[in-house]
Amino acid sequence: MASIAIAGNLNKDKKADPAYRYKMEPVLGKLEGKGNGSKTCIVNCKEIAEQLHRTPTVLCKFFGCELATQSRITNERAIINGHHANKVLQQHLDTFIDKFVLCPTCLLPETKLSVKGGDIYHKCKACGSKNLVDMTHKLCTFIVKEHKSNKKKDKGDNKKKEKKEKKEKKEKKEKKEKKEKKEKKGKKEKKEKKEKKSKKKSSPSKDKDGGAKPKVTNDDSDVSDITSSDEEDNNNNSENVDDSTIKVASRAAKTIERSISDMATYIASGERSANDVLEKMMALSAGSTIQGIDRVTILYGAYKQLEQVAPAQIVTNKDAFKAVVVGEASQFALIGAVEQHFGVEKVALAKAVALILKAFYDEDIINENVLVSWYDGPKSEFSPPTVNDEALALVKKNAEPFINWMKDASSDDSDDSDSDDSDDSD
């Protein structure tokens, strides 16, 4: 079906403009029934409502108000009593767009309706203006009622959700306590068995010839010798494990450092697309101990070596970061690289943390949930071992202005959706 411009009467010059970017389907009505049972079914009411960012119920009710007849939504079809031509329906749709869709200030269909204190406002995302709609229209009463009904329903759903979460939390806690109790009991029984066994060994017994063995004195030197030798063996084993772990970690760190250097040389040698960087990263990972999360450290380290981690350069290299930073674990690893950079290596430049994190946030490389979780929580498992509590506190302190700004922006949006909730969601 051909599309027409979302123009209305206030912006009618745009209707004939093929390059106008706001499009919608023309109204398609289907006449059904005869006599008193005659009705018009708008088969594409749902599609038109979505293109106008309004709900089908509001659009259907508007047709009913304008045509002075009953209207309803049945099985996702808008039904209006009586027979009405497509031309008439399209004229009324233009009126709806003028009154309830177009921004009175910039005449663009970028608005959402918000209800506050019984009044309905146009809130424009294009120019930012907020204007009161024509409250004399009958549709306004329906919109306010629908808003109150939806708000009441959401409250009920939230209460049910909270109740369910509390129940699950309680069950989880009880399960954990039961498990811990069982483990303690098992350890206690094991300890008792061990003690019985040691007592049995130290008790007097007859030798093979039938004579009594010499009486065991109160001197526990033999037992202490055995215990001390066991402890020495355990200490030696733990030392061997620690030594091997340190060697593996050291080898992995050297591999990452070498990979950072190789990647920096590769990026600096010519223009590299995100795919080129990803292919090089996969080549470096092949046959080595490099894990998926280490790739984030390597990419950030390469750009850091080339002094290309300023906000403007992050925007330039965003596709390369998006190709490598996949999932929340990778996002935490990227924050860990920032911690190492400004909390350990470049402490004097720590004020840049807020701008760096904002650049990653603006380019959708790190999401809001990860940033808030990192800031409000303890040291992440993805933080480098070299980042101590003091370094982490320094990074978080310099990130605070950005995190507060982000939280305020988020709370403003949630306030709009809770108290000024519209009849639709973008």
Short mmCIF file of C-alpha atoms in Angstrom, two decimals:
data_model
loop_
_atom_site.label_atom_id
_atom_site.label_comp_id
_atom_site.label_asym_id
_atom_site.label_seq_id
_atom_site.Cartn_x
_atom_site.Cartn_y
_atom_site.Cartn_z
CA MET A 1 0.00 0.00 0.00
CA ALA A 2 1.31 3.46 -0.91
CA SER A 3 2.21 5.79 1.95
CA ILE A 4 1.15 9.43 2.33
CA ALA A 5 2.75 12.22 4.35
CA ILE A 6 1.75 12.71 8.00
CA ALA A 7 0.81 16.32 7.42
CA GLY A 8 -2.67 17.25 8.59
CA ASN A 9 -4.15 20.64 7.76
CA LEU A 10 -1.63 22.76 9.69
CA ASN A 11 1.19 21.33 7.58
CA LYS A 12 -0.69 20.66 4.35
CA ASP A 13 2.18 21.88 2.09
CA LYS A 14 4.16 18.82 3.15
CA LYS A 15 1.42 16.44 1.98
CA ALA A 16 2.55 16.54 -1.63
CA ASP A 17 6.26 16.44 -0.76
CA PRO A 18 7.64 12.97 -1.73
CA ALA A 19 10.82 13.60 0.33
CA TYR A 20 8.88 14.32 3.56
CA ARG A 21 10.14 11.70 6.03
CA TYR A 22 7.01 11.26 8.17
CA LYS A 23 4.78 8.74 6.38
CA MET A 24 1.60 6.80 7.14
CA GLU A 25 -0.91 4.61 5.37
CA PRO A 26 -4.09 6.21 3.97
CA VAL A 27 -7.32 5.21 5.76
CA LEU A 28 -8.82 2.00 4.40
CA GLY A 29 -12.47 1.51 5.36
CA LYS A 30 -14.58 -1.56 4.62
CA LEU A 31 -18.38 -1.21 4.53
CA GLU A 32 -20.29 -4.05 6.20
CA GLY A 33 -23.94 -4.81 6.92
CA LYS A 34 -27.16 -3.06 5.85
CA GLY A 35 -29.83 -0.86 7.41
CA ASN A 36 -29.59 -0.56 11.18
CA GLY A 37 -26.72 -3.08 11.19
CA SER A 38 -24.53 -1.07 8.80
CA LYS A 39 -20.99 -0.39 9.99
CA THR A 40 -17.59 0.69 8.69
CA CYS A 41 -14.52 -1.33 9.61
CA ILE A 42 -11.17 0.53 9.46
CA VAL A 43 -8.95 -2.46 8.68
CA ASN A 44 -5.63 -0.62 9.08
CA CYS A 45 -6.46 1.40 12.21
CA LYS A 46 -3.75 -0.35 14.25
CA GLU A 47 -1.03 0.40 11.64
CA ILE A 48 -2.06 4.08 11.31
CA ALA A 49 -2.12 4.50 15.11
CA GLU A 50 1.40 3.03 15.41
CA GLN A 51 2.70 5.35 12.66
CA LEU A 52 1.18 8.32 14.52
CA HIS A 53 2.49 7.03 17.90
CA ARG A 54 -1.01 6.84 19.35
CA THR A 55 -3.14 3.91 20.54
CA PRO A 56 -5.83 2.37 18.26
CA THR A 57 -8.47 2.91 20.99
CA VAL A 58 -7.86 6.69 21.03
CA LEU A 59 -7.97 6.93 17.21
CA CYS A 60 -11.14 4.81 17.01
CA LYS A 61 -12.83 6.91 19.74
CA PHE A 62 -11.95 10.11 17.85
CA PHE A 63 -13.77 8.85 14.73
CA GLY A 64 -16.79 8.07 16.91
CA CYS A 65 -16.74 11.58 18.44
CA GLU A 66 -16.37 13.32 15.07
CA LEU A 67 -19.02 11.22 13.29
CA ALA A 68 -21.41 11.33 16.31
CA THR A 69 -21.78 7.55 16.40
CA GLN A 70 -20.64 4.57 18.42
CA SER A 71 -17.15 3.14 17.85
CA ARG A 72 -15.25 0.21 19.33
CA ILE A 73 -12.19 -2.02 18.88
CA THR A 74 -13.01 -5.70 18.22
CA ASN A 75 -10.28 -8.25 17.41
CA GLU A 76 -7.84 -5.43 16.57
CA ARG A 77 -10.38 -3.94 14.13
CA ALA A 78 -11.84 -0.46 14.57
CA ILE A 79 -15.60 -0.60 13.97
CA ILE A 80 -17.76 2.55 13.53
CA ASN A 81 -21.56 2.39 13.23
CA GLY A 82 -22.90 3.51 9.85
CA HIS A 83 -21.36 3.61 6.37
CA HIS A 84 -18.61 6.23 5.88
CA ALA A 85 -16.51 6.84 2.75
CA ASN A 86 -12.70 6.69 2.88
CA LYS A 87 -12.53 10.35 1.84
CA VAL A 88 -14.59 11.42 4.86
CA LEU A 89 -12.53 9.24 7.20
CA GLN A 90 -9.28 10.69 5.80
CA GLN A 91 -10.55 14.26 6.41
CA HIS A 92 -11.35 13.39 10.03
CA LEU A 93 -7.93 11.73 10.39
CA ASP A 94 -6.31 15.02 9.24
CA THR A 95 -8.28 16.82 11.97
CA PHE A 96 -7.04 14.26 14.55
CA ILE A 97 -3.44 14.85 13.39
CA ASP A 98 -3.87 18.64 13.71
CA LYS A 99 -5.35 18.47 17.21
CA PHE A 100 -3.59 15.51 18.81
CA VAL A 101 -0.42 14.67 16.83
CA LEU A 102 1.32 17.74 15.32
CA CYS A 103 3.36 19.97 17.61
CA PRO A 104 1.76 23.45 17.61
CA THR A 105 5.25 25.00 17.73
CA CYS A 106 7.25 23.16 15.05
CA LEU A 107 4.40 21.32 13.22
CA LEU A 108 6.23 17.97 13.38
CA PRO A 109 4.56 14.68 14.44
CA GLU A 110 7.21 14.03 17.13
CA THR A 111 4.89 14.52 20.12
CA LYS A 112 3.65 12.28 22.86
CA LEU A 113 0.58 13.04 24.96
CA SER A 114 1.06 13.35 28.71
CA VAL A 115 -1.68 13.72 31.32
CA LYS A 116 -1.11 15.85 34.41
CA GLY A 117 -3.73 17.09 36.84
CA GLY A 118 -6.55 16.26 34.41
CA ASP A 119 -4.95 18.29 31.59
CA ILE A 120 -3.42 16.81 28.42
CA TYR A 121 -0.19 18.19 26.96
CA HIS A 122 1.74 17.83 23.72
CA LYS A 123 5.35 17.04 24.63
CA CYS A 124 7.51 17.47 21.50
CA LYS A 125 10.73 15.48 21.11
CA ALA A 126 11.82 17.60 18.13
CA CYS A 127 11.73 21.12 19.58
CA GLY A 128 11.20 20.32 23.30
CA SER A 129 8.07 22.46 23.72
CA LYS A 130 5.14 21.48 25.93
CA ASN A 131 1.68 22.75 24.87
CA LEU A 132 -1.84 22.18 26.18
CA VAL A 133 -4.17 20.41 23.72
CA ASP A 134 -7.68 21.64 22.96
CA MET A 135 -9.41 20.42 26.16
CA THR A 136 -12.88 21.26 24.78
CA HIS A 137 -12.84 18.21 22.50
CA LYS A 138 -14.83 15.18 23.72
CA LEU A 139 -11.86 12.87 23.12
CA CYS A 140 -9.97 14.53 26.00
CA THR A 141 -12.38 13.02 28.56
CA PHE A 142 -11.71 9.54 27.13
CA ILE A 143 -7.90 10.04 27.16
CA VAL A 144 -7.92 11.15 30.82
CA LYS A 145 -10.12 8.17 31.83
CA GLU A 146 -7.91 5.73 29.92
CA HIS A 147 -4.79 7.19 31.57
CA LYS A 148 -6.27 6.75 35.09
CA SER A 149 -7.33 3.18 34.27
CA ASN A 150 -3.87 2.24 32.95
CA LYS A 151 -2.18 3.83 35.97
CA LYS A 152 -4.40 1.86 38.37
CA LYS A 153 -3.68 -1.36 36.45
CA ASP A 154 0.10 -0.71 36.50
CA LYS A 155 -0.03 -0.14 40.27
CA GLY A 156 -1.76 -3.48 40.76
CA ASP A 157 0.75 -5.26 38.51
CA ASN A 158 3.67 -3.69 40.41
CA LYS A 159 2.24 -4.84 43.75
CA LYS A 160 1.85 -8.40 42.45
CA LYS A 161 5.40 -8.32 41.09
CA GLU A 162 6.81 -7.05 44.41
CA LYS A 163 4.88 -9.74 46.30
CA LYS A 164 6.22 -12.44 43.98
CA GLU A 165 9.80 -11.14 44.29
CA LYS A 166 9.55 -11.10 48.11
CA LYS A 167 8.28 -14.68 48.11
CA GLU A 168 11.08 -15.84 45.79
CA LYS A 169 13.67 -14.02 47.91
CA LYS A 170 12.36 -15.65 51.08
CA GLU A 171 12.39 -19.12 49.48
CA LYS A 172 15.92 -18.57 48.20
CA LYS A 173 17.10 -17.47 51.67
CA GLU A 174 15.48 -20.50 53.34
CA LYS A 175 17.06 -22.81 50.75
CA LYS A 176 20.48 -21.26 51.36
CA GLU A 177 20.14 -21.56 55.15
CA LYS A 178 19.07 -25.20 54.79
CA LYS A 179 22.07 -25.93 52.58
CA GLU A 180 24.49 -24.22 55.01
CA LYS A 181 22.98 -26.15 57.93
CA LYS A 182 23.42 -29.42 56.04
CA GLU A 183 27.03 -28.58 55.19
CA LYS A 184 27.82 -27.71 58.83
CA LYS A 185 26.26 -30.97 59.98
CA GLY A 186 28.32 -32.92 57.44
CA LYS A 187 31.54 -31.23 58.53
CA LYS A 188 30.77 -31.92 62.19
CA GLU A 189 30.10 -35.63 61.52
CA LYS A 190 33.30 -35.88 59.47
CA LYS A 191 35.30 -34.29 62.30
CA GLU A 192 33.79 -36.66 64.89
CA LYS A 193 34.64 -39.71 62.75
CA LYS A 194 38.20 -38.49 62.35
CA GLU A 195 38.56 -38.02 66.13
CA LYS A 196 37.17 -41.51 66.83
CA LYS A 197 39.60 -43.00 64.33
CA SER A 198 42.60 -41.25 65.91
CA LYS A 199 41.52 -42.39 69.39
CA LYS A 200 41.17 -45.96 68.17
CA LYS A 201 44.72 -45.88 66.76
CA SER A 202 46.21 -44.55 70.02
CA SER A 203 44.40 -47.08 72.32
CA PRO A 204 46.41 -50.16 73.72
CA SER A 205 46.05 -53.56 71.96
CA LYS A 206 47.53 -57.05 72.17
CA ASP A 207 50.43 -58.09 69.95
CA LYS A 208 50.41 -61.17 67.73
CA ASP A 209 52.00 -63.41 70.44
CA GLY A 210 49.10 -62.68 72.75
CA GLY A 211 51.15 -60.50 75.10
CA ALA A 212 50.06 -57.06 76.01
CA LYS A 213 51.71 -54.23 74.21
CA PRO A 214 53.56 -51.64 76.27
CA LYS A 215 51.26 -49.09 77.80
CA VAL A 216 50.92 -45.88 75.82
CA THR A 217 51.99 -42.87 77.84
CA ASN A 218 50.31 -39.45 77.88
CA ASP A 219 53.09 -38.18 75.61
CA ASP A 220 51.46 -37.19 72.28
CA SER A 221 54.74 -36.67 70.47
CA ASP A 222 53.96 -39.36 67.84
CA VAL A 223 50.58 -37.83 67.01
CA SER A 224 52.03 -34.33 66.90
CA ASP A 225 54.80 -35.58 64.59
CA ILE A 226 52.22 -37.04 62.22
CA THR A 227 50.10 -33.87 62.37
CA SER A 228 53.08 -31.60 61.78
CA SER A 229 54.26 -33.71 58.83
CA ASP A 230 50.73 -33.59 57.33
CA GLU A 231 50.66 -29.80 57.75
CA GLU A 232 54.07 -29.50 56.09
CA ASP A 233 52.86 -31.59 53.15
CA ASN A 234 49.74 -29.39 52.83
CA ASN A 235 51.84 -26.21 52.99
CA ASN A 236 54.19 -27.54 50.33
CA ASN A 237 51.24 -28.46 48.08
CA SER A 238 49.62 -25.02 48.52
CA GLU A 239 52.95 -23.32 47.79
CA ASN A 240 53.31 -25.39 44.60
CA VAL A 241 49.73 -24.49 43.52
CA ASP A 242 50.34 -20.77 44.25
CA ASP A 243 53.62 -20.83 42.30
CA SER A 244 51.98 -22.47 39.29
CA THR A 245 49.03 -20.01 39.42
CA ILE A 246 51.41 -17.03 39.54
CA LYS A 247 53.37 -18.42 36.59
CA VAL A 248 50.18 -18.90 34.51
CA ALA A 249 48.96 -15.35 35.39
CA SER A 250 52.36 -13.87 34.52
CA ARG A 251 52.41 -15.71 31.19
CA ALA A 252 48.86 -14.51 30.38
CA ALA A 253 49.78 -10.88 31.26
CA LYS A 254 52.82 -11.03 28.94
CA THR A 255 50.65 -12.43 26.12
CA ILE A 256 48.15 -9.57 26.56
CA GLU A 257 50.94 -6.94 26.60
CA ARG A 258 52.41 -8.40 23.41
CA SER A 259 48.95 -8.48 21.79
CA ILE A 260 48.35 -4.81 22.76
CA SER A 261 51.61 -3.82 21.08
CA ASP A 262 50.78 -5.87 17.93
CA MET A 263 47.26 -4.40 17.74
CA ALA A 264 48.55 -0.81 18.18
CA THR A 265 51.09 -1.35 15.34
CA TYR A 266 48.34 -2.81 13.12
CA ILE A 267 45.90 0.10 13.75
CA ALA A 268 48.63 2.73 13.24
CA SER A 269 49.80 1.20 9.93
CA GLY A 270 46.72 2.36 7.98
CA GLU A 271 42.96 2.97 8.00
CA ARG A 272 41.28 0.02 9.69
CA SER A 273 37.56 -0.78 9.70
CA ALA A 274 35.78 -2.44 12.63
CA ASN A 275 35.84 -5.77 10.74
CA ASP A 276 39.60 -5.44 10.14
CA VAL A 277 40.18 -4.84 13.86
CA LEU A 278 37.95 -7.79 14.81
CA GLU A 279 39.73 -10.14 12.36
CA LYS A 280 43.12 -9.07 13.73
CA MET A 281 41.84 -9.65 17.27
CA MET A 282 40.68 -13.17 16.36
CA ALA A 283 44.08 -13.87 14.76
CA LEU A 284 45.85 -12.76 17.97
CA SER A 285 43.50 -14.92 20.09
CA ALA A 286 44.01 -18.08 17.99
CA GLY A 287 46.19 -20.65 19.74
CA SER A 288 46.82 -18.44 22.80
CA THR A 289 45.47 -18.12 26.36
CA ILE A 290 43.60 -14.89 25.47
CA GLN A 291 39.96 -15.04 26.57
CA GLY A 292 36.96 -13.12 25.18
CA ILE A 293 37.09 -10.47 27.91
CA ASP A 294 40.85 -9.98 27.37
CA ARG A 295 40.06 -8.66 23.86
CA VAL A 296 38.48 -5.56 25.45
CA THR A 297 41.68 -4.92 27.45
CA ILE A 298 43.79 -5.40 24.30
CA LEU A 299 41.68 -3.00 22.17
CA TYR A 300 41.58 -0.27 24.85
CA GLY A 301 45.29 -0.79 25.55
CA ALA A 302 46.12 -0.42 21.83
CA TYR A 303 44.21 2.87 21.52
CA LYS A 304 45.74 4.02 24.83
CA GLN A 305 49.22 3.28 23.46
CA LEU A 306 48.37 5.35 20.37
CA GLU A 307 46.87 8.11 22.64
CA GLN A 308 43.46 7.70 21.02
CA VAL A 309 41.13 7.38 24.01
CA ALA A 310 39.87 10.98 24.15
CA PRO A 311 36.04 11.35 23.85
CA ALA A 312 36.24 12.55 20.22
CA GLN A 313 38.43 9.56 19.28
CA ILE A 314 36.09 7.14 21.05
CA VAL A 315 33.31 8.45 18.78
CA THR A 316 35.59 7.91 15.74
CA ASN A 317 36.49 4.36 16.83
CA LYS A 318 33.03 3.44 18.19
CA ASP A 319 32.42 0.66 15.62
CA ALA A 320 35.65 -1.10 16.60
CA PHE A 321 34.66 -0.94 20.30
CA LYS A 322 31.13 -2.19 19.52
CA ALA A 323 32.57 -5.14 17.59
CA VAL A 324 34.64 -6.26 20.60
CA VAL A 325 32.57 -5.07 23.61
CA VAL A 326 29.67 -7.55 23.51
CA GLY A 327 27.61 -8.25 26.64
CA GLU A 328 27.72 -6.90 30.19
CA ALA A 329 30.89 -8.80 31.17
CA SER A 330 32.80 -7.06 28.35
CA GLN A 331 31.38 -3.69 29.47
CA PHE A 332 32.64 -4.26 33.03
CA ALA A 333 36.02 -5.25 31.56
CA LEU A 334 36.12 -1.97 29.59
CA ILE A 335 35.42 -0.01 32.80
CA GLY A 336 38.23 -2.05 34.41
CA ALA A 337 40.59 -0.84 31.67
CA VAL A 338 39.54 2.77 32.43
CA GLU A 339 40.20 2.12 36.16
CA GLN A 340 43.73 0.88 35.35
CA HIS A 341 44.40 3.82 33.01
CA PHE A 342 43.28 6.68 35.28
CA GLY A 343 43.40 5.06 38.73
CA VAL A 344 46.92 3.57 38.47
CA GLU A 345 48.81 4.83 35.40
CA LYS A 346 47.58 8.41 34.76
CA VAL A 347 46.30 9.58 38.15
CA ALA A 348 46.95 13.24 37.25
CA LEU A 349 44.43 12.94 34.38
CA ALA A 350 41.71 11.25 36.49
CA LYS A 351 39.32 14.18 35.88
CA ALA A 352 38.87 12.87 32.32
CA VAL A 353 37.06 9.75 33.63
CA ALA A 354 33.60 11.39 33.51
CA LEU A 355 34.08 12.47 29.86
CA ILE A 356 35.47 9.05 28.83
CA LEU A 357 32.58 7.14 30.42
CA LYS A 358 30.04 9.59 28.95
CA ALA A 359 31.49 9.03 25.47
CA PHE A 360 31.13 5.24 25.88
CA TYR A 361 27.57 5.75 27.22
CA ASP A 362 26.53 8.15 24.44
CA GLU A 363 27.74 5.70 21.76
CA ASP A 364 25.83 2.78 23.40
CA ILE A 365 29.07 0.91 24.13
CA ILE A 366 28.40 0.80 27.90
CA ASN A 367 24.77 0.82 29.07
CA GLU A 368 23.26 2.65 32.03
CA ASN A 369 22.61 -0.47 34.16
CA VAL A 370 26.26 -1.53 34.00
CA LEU A 371 27.50 1.97 34.90
CA VAL A 372 25.13 2.29 37.88
CA SER A 373 25.93 -1.26 39.06
CA TRP A 374 29.67 -0.56 38.84
CA TYR A 375 29.40 2.81 40.66
CA ASP A 376 27.06 1.66 43.45
CA GLY A 377 28.62 -1.77 43.96
CA PRO A 378 31.93 -3.08 45.37
CA LYS A 379 35.05 -3.79 43.34
CA SER A 380 34.15 -5.74 40.20
CA GLU A 381 35.66 -9.14 39.45
CA PHE A 382 36.70 -7.62 36.10
CA SER A 383 38.83 -4.90 37.74
CA PRO A 384 42.58 -5.49 37.19
CA PRO A 385 44.48 -6.82 40.26
CA THR A 386 46.64 -3.66 40.21
CA VAL A 387 43.58 -1.48 40.94
CA ASN A 388 43.39 -1.22 44.74
CA ASP A 389 40.60 0.34 46.82
CA GLU A 390 42.25 3.77 46.77
CA ALA A 391 42.58 3.76 42.95
CA LEU A 392 38.97 2.59 42.54
CA ALA A 393 37.73 5.33 44.91
CA LEU A 394 39.62 7.95 42.87
CA VAL A 395 38.07 6.77 39.59
CA LYS A 396 34.55 6.64 41.08
CA LYS A 397 34.96 10.10 42.63
CA ASN A 398 35.81 11.60 39.22
CA ALA A 399 32.99 9.64 37.56
CA GLU A 400 30.44 10.96 40.11
CA PRO A 401 29.27 14.10 38.19
CA PHE A 402 28.48 12.02 35.09
CA ILE A 403 26.79 9.20 37.04
CA ASN A 404 24.59 11.72 38.92
CA TRP A 405 23.67 13.44 35.65
CA MET A 406 22.77 10.10 34.09
CA LYS A 407 20.67 9.06 37.10
CA ASP A 408 18.84 12.42 37.10
CA ALA A 409 18.10 12.12 33.37
CA SER A 410 16.83 8.58 33.91
CA SER A 411 14.62 9.63 36.85
CA ASP A 412 13.17 12.50 34.76
CA ASP A 413 12.21 10.02 32.04
CA SER A 414 10.67 7.63 34.60
CA ASP A 415 8.74 10.54 36.20
CA ASP A 416 7.30 11.40 32.79
CA SER A 417 6.28 7.80 32.25
CA ASP A 418 4.76 7.43 35.77
CA SER A 419 3.06 10.79 36.44
CA ASP A 420 2.82 12.14 32.88
CA ASP A 421 2.34 8.77 31.21
CA SER A 422 0.93 9.11 27.68
CA ASP A 423 -1.60 6.96 25.90
CA ASP A 424 1.20 5.32 23.95
CA SER A 425 4.83 4.20 24.26
CA ASP A 426 7.36 5.02 21.56
#
